[in-house]
C-alpha cells in the first residue's frame, strides 16, 4: 500500500512525479503529495483526496526543480488529511520523506523526539523519520540515513530529499518494495516497476536493507552494513500499462472483458498437442512422487483461487492439499519439510503476508513455487520456481483477470503434477487437456450475459446477499461474495451450501437474496435441497448453472445459464458472471468501482 516515486535528472521533476503517481494510485488514494528541491530549499505540496486534487493544486505553482519525491497514500497511522499526507518534513525543512510500510516503534521514537521539544504536524508513523534525520545530520546524508535506520523497526521503503543536497535523491528499502529506474542522465525510484516503464526499462532491484544515492548520472548503493555494493541492472520485458480505459467506462469492466485473451496468454505457452508442459518446474524434485503434501498460501482472491485449486489438486493428484491465509500461515508454526511443496499465489507479487509466508516456508525447509502475475516482483524473485500468469497489468483494485488466470495456472499445475505422479489415465489426461484448450473460448461465452444487468439492478437496493455452493462452486461463492462487497459495499457472505443450516439460515427471511452456484456435476441434487431450504424461508434465489444442468433448476426462480464446463475449469467460467454481477450492482449504486473505499491494490503492510 502507498506508492512512492522519485526523480533526479535534468527535466522538471513535478510533472514526472505526477505521471508516476497516476500509475501508482492503485496502491492507495487517500491523499497524494510531492516535494521538490533546489538550492532555494524544499517545496512541498500535498492534498487529501485523489491525485486529481493534488494535480489541481500543483497547477498554480512554479516548479522547475529537477529532483523530487512523490507519494500516494493508503492510511495506516492517522486518518486521511492534508497534514497526514506525505511527504513529511523535518522541523526546519531540511529533510522531506515519503514512506511505504510501517515504522513499528514510531510511538516510542515520537515520545523521545517530543521530549526533546520537536513539534509534530501529523499523526503518522513516518514523520519520526524526517525529524530523526534532522537530529542526527552533521553534513553527511548517508551517515544520517544509516544512523536513523539503526533506530527503526518495521517495514519501509523510503524516498528522502535533503535541502543541502538538491542534486541527490536517497532511498532505502526493507521489507517493502522499491525499484530503481536507470535512465540516460536521469534516475528514478518507484514502488512498482510499472510506474517506470514509460521512461526506462533498465532497473535495479535493491536488496533488503540497501541504501541508495541517486544523482542524474550516478547510482550508488550500500548494503545494510554500509559497504558499497554493486547490483546488476536488468532489462524489464513488460509492456507499459495502457494508460486509458479505451471504450470502457471502468478499468474493471475492461479487465473482465480481457479475460479470454489473458487466459489464452497464460495457458497457450504450456499446452502441447499431447499434454501440459511446465518447464519452469522441472528439476525441483528429482521424482515428483516424493512430494507428500501441498500447501497453498495466499490472501484475498488469490486465496479463493487456491481454494478452487485444492479440489482439483486432491482429485487429480491424490495429494493432501491445504489452503491457508498467508496472514495465518506465517504465525501458526506449520509443520513443513523438504517434501511439502508450498505454492504461494499472488497477482502483485508484493503482498506482505504472502511474502512473509514464503520466507517462513523456506526457513522451515519447504520448496516454494509461486504463481505470480507481476514479473520481477519480490515474491517472484524469492521463490524457488515461478509460474507466471499472463493477465497483463491489472489496474482496477478488485481483481478479475488476475484471479481467473491464477485458477487457470493452478489447473495446469494440477494436470501436470498428476501426470508426473502417474495418477492420470491417458483418457483423463486427454479430456483435461481439451478442457484447458477450450477455456479461453468458453470464458468468452460466459461473458455473454444479457440478463445480468437487469438482475443486478433489481438486487442493487438489497442490504445483504448470500452465495452458496458446494465443492468448486463454494470456492467461487467466496470470490463472488468478496467481489460484491468490495465494490458495491453490500454485505455479502459465502457459505458451503450444506453449512448454512448450522446457524446462518436464521438470517434468511422473506426476500433475502441467495445466489446458488450450481455448476458442479454430481452435487446438483444436494444443492437443489439446499435451495429449497432457503426458498421455504422466503429467500429469492438466483441459480447459476450450466446448459446441461439447467433443466433441473428451471423451477427455482431466476436461472443464469453458463456454457458446460468440466470441474477443472468451472471456477473460471463461473466467476466471470459473478464479476459482472458485482460490477453492475456497484454501477447501479453509483459506487467508485475502480477505486473502492478503504482499499488498495497491492497490500504491502501486514
Ligand atoms: C480482491 C483483491 C484482493 C487480492 C489480495 C491478494 O479483489 O484484489 O483480495 O486478491 O489482496 O493480492 P495479490 O494477489 O496481489 O497477492
PDB file of N, CA and C and ligand atoms in Angstrom, residues 299-302 345-349 351 354 397-399 406 479 482-483 486 601 603, ligand 1:
ATOM      1  N   UNK A 299      -3.634 -14.581  -0.097  1.00  0.00           N
ATOM      2  CA  UNK A 299      -4.585 -13.668   0.558  1.00  0.00           C
ATOM      3  C   UNK A 299      -5.740 -13.342  -0.398  1.00  0.00           C
ATOM      4  N   UNK A 300      -6.884 -13.013   0.161  1.00  0.00           N
ATOM      5  CA  UNK A 300      -7.995 -12.463  -0.623  1.00  0.00           C
ATOM      6  C   UNK A 300      -8.406 -13.368  -1.782  1.00  0.00           C
ATOM      7  N   UNK A 301      -8.551 -12.759  -2.939  1.00  0.00           N
ATOM      8  CA  UNK A 301      -8.995 -13.525  -4.106  1.00  0.00           C
ATOM      9  C   UNK A 301      -8.004 -14.615  -4.474  1.00  0.00           C
ATOM     10  N   UNK A 302      -6.720 -14.365  -4.247  1.00  0.00           N
ATOM     11  CA  UNK A 302      -5.717 -15.385  -4.561  1.00  0.00           C
ATOM     12  C   UNK A 302      -5.931 -16.610  -3.661  1.00  0.00           C
ATOM     13  N   UNK A 345       0.473 -17.829  -3.989  1.00  0.00           N
ATOM     14  CA  UNK A 345      -0.263 -17.283  -5.136  1.00  0.00           C
ATOM     15  C   UNK A 345      -0.456 -15.791  -4.913  1.00  0.00           C
ATOM     16  N   UNK A 346      -0.024 -14.988  -5.890  1.00  0.00           N
ATOM     17  CA  UNK A 346      -0.148 -13.537  -5.727  1.00  0.00           C
ATOM     18  C   UNK A 346      -0.132 -12.843  -7.083  1.00  0.00           C
ATOM     19  N   UNK A 347      -1.131 -12.053  -7.342  1.00  0.00           N
ATOM     20  CA  UNK A 347      -1.165 -11.275  -8.582  1.00  0.00           C
ATOM     21  C   UNK A 347      -0.022 -10.273  -8.591  1.00  0.00           C
ATOM     22  N   UNK A 348       0.057  -9.465  -7.535  1.00  0.00           N
ATOM     23  CA  UNK A 348       1.047  -8.374  -7.491  1.00  0.00           C
ATOM     24  C   UNK A 348       2.455  -8.880  -7.235  1.00  0.00           C
ATOM     25  N   UNK A 349       2.554  -9.989  -6.524  1.00  0.00           N
ATOM     26  CA  UNK A 349       3.879 -10.478  -6.125  1.00  0.00           C
ATOM     27  C   UNK A 349       4.500  -9.650  -5.016  1.00  0.00           C
ATOM     28  N   UNK A 351       2.430  -8.792  -1.978  1.00  0.00           N
ATOM     29  CA  UNK A 351       1.582  -8.818  -0.787  1.00  0.00           C
ATOM     30  C   UNK A 351       2.402  -9.216   0.444  1.00  0.00           C
ATOM     31  N   UNK A 354       1.845 -12.651   2.145  1.00  0.00           N
ATOM     32  CA  UNK A 354       2.215 -13.775   1.279  1.00  0.00           C
ATOM     33  C   UNK A 354       3.736 -13.887   1.193  1.00  0.00           C
ATOM     34  N   UNK A 397      -8.867  -1.984  -8.684  1.00  0.00           N
ATOM     35  CA  UNK A 397      -8.434  -2.531  -7.399  1.00  0.00           C
ATOM     36  C   UNK A 397      -8.984  -3.950  -7.198  1.00  0.00           C
ATOM     37  N   UNK A 398     -10.236  -4.175  -7.573  1.00  0.00           N
ATOM     38  CA  UNK A 398     -10.805  -5.518  -7.429  1.00  0.00           C
ATOM     39  C   UNK A 398     -10.276  -6.401  -8.551  1.00  0.00           C
ATOM     40  N   UNK A 399      -9.657  -7.499  -8.182  1.00  0.00           N
ATOM     41  CA  UNK A 399      -9.055  -8.362  -9.204  1.00  0.00           C
ATOM     42  C   UNK A 399     -10.118  -9.146  -9.975  1.00  0.00           C
ATOM     43  N   UNK A 406      -5.041 -17.032 -12.272  1.00  0.00           N
ATOM     44  CA  UNK A 406      -4.463 -17.844 -11.182  1.00  0.00           C
ATOM     45  C   UNK A 406      -5.129 -19.223 -11.145  1.00  0.00           C
ATOM     46  N   UNK A 479     -15.395 -16.049  -3.732  1.00  0.00           N
ATOM     47  CA  UNK A 479     -14.897 -14.967  -4.580  1.00  0.00           C
ATOM     48  C   UNK A 479     -16.039 -14.029  -5.000  1.00  0.00           C
ATOM     49  N   UNK A 482     -16.880 -11.750  -2.116  1.00  0.00           N
ATOM     50  CA  UNK A 482     -15.838 -10.724  -1.928  1.00  0.00           C
ATOM     51  C   UNK A 482     -15.964  -9.634  -2.984  1.00  0.00           C
ATOM     52  N   UNK A 483     -16.165 -10.052  -4.235  1.00  0.00           N
ATOM     53  CA  UNK A 483     -16.289  -9.059  -5.323  1.00  0.00           C
ATOM     54  C   UNK A 483     -17.431  -8.112  -5.036  1.00  0.00           C
ATOM     55  N   UNK A 486     -16.698  -5.763  -1.916  1.00  0.00           N
ATOM     56  CA  UNK A 486     -15.631  -4.759  -2.012  1.00  0.00           C
ATOM     57  C   UNK A 486     -15.985  -3.611  -2.946  1.00  0.00           C
ATOM     58  N   UNK A 601      -4.607  -1.677  -4.096  1.00  0.00           N
ATOM     59  CA  UNK A 601      -4.388  -2.852  -4.936  1.00  0.00           C
ATOM     60  C   UNK A 601      -3.312  -3.778  -4.381  1.00  0.00           C
ATOM     61  N   UNK A 603      -1.164  -4.925  -1.248  1.00  0.00           N
ATOM     62  CA  UNK A 603      -1.240  -4.788   0.203  1.00  0.00           C
ATOM     63  C   UNK A 603       0.132  -5.098   0.801  1.00  0.00           C
TER      64      UNK A 603
HETATM   65  C1  LIG B   1      -9.824  -8.650  -4.223  1.00  0.00           C
HETATM   66  C2  LIG B   1      -8.388  -8.475  -4.298  1.00  0.00           C
HETATM   67  C3  LIG B   1      -7.571  -8.873  -3.112  1.00  0.00           C
HETATM   68  C4  LIG B   1      -6.270  -9.549  -3.567  1.00  0.00           C
HETATM   69  C5  LIG B   1      -5.369  -9.803  -2.363  1.00  0.00           C
HETATM   70  C6  LIG B   1      -4.101 -10.519  -2.756  1.00  0.00           C
HETATM   71  O1  LIG B   1     -10.439  -8.218  -5.397  1.00  0.00           O
HETATM   72  O2  LIG B   1      -7.871  -7.999  -5.265  1.00  0.00           O
HETATM   73  O3  LIG B   1      -8.273  -9.700  -2.241  1.00  0.00           O
HETATM   74  O4  LIG B   1      -6.588 -10.740  -4.212  1.00  0.00           O
HETATM   75  O5  LIG B   1      -5.046  -8.582  -1.762  1.00  0.00           O
HETATM   76  O6  LIG B   1      -3.384  -9.791  -3.691  1.00  0.00           O
HETATM   77  P1  LIG B   1      -2.229 -10.447  -4.536  1.00  0.00           P
HETATM   78  O7  LIG B   1      -2.831 -11.464  -5.441  1.00  0.00           O
HETATM   79  O8  LIG B   1      -1.612  -9.303  -5.274  1.00  0.00           O
HETATM   80  O9  LIG B   1      -1.270 -11.076  -3.548  1.00  0.00           O
END
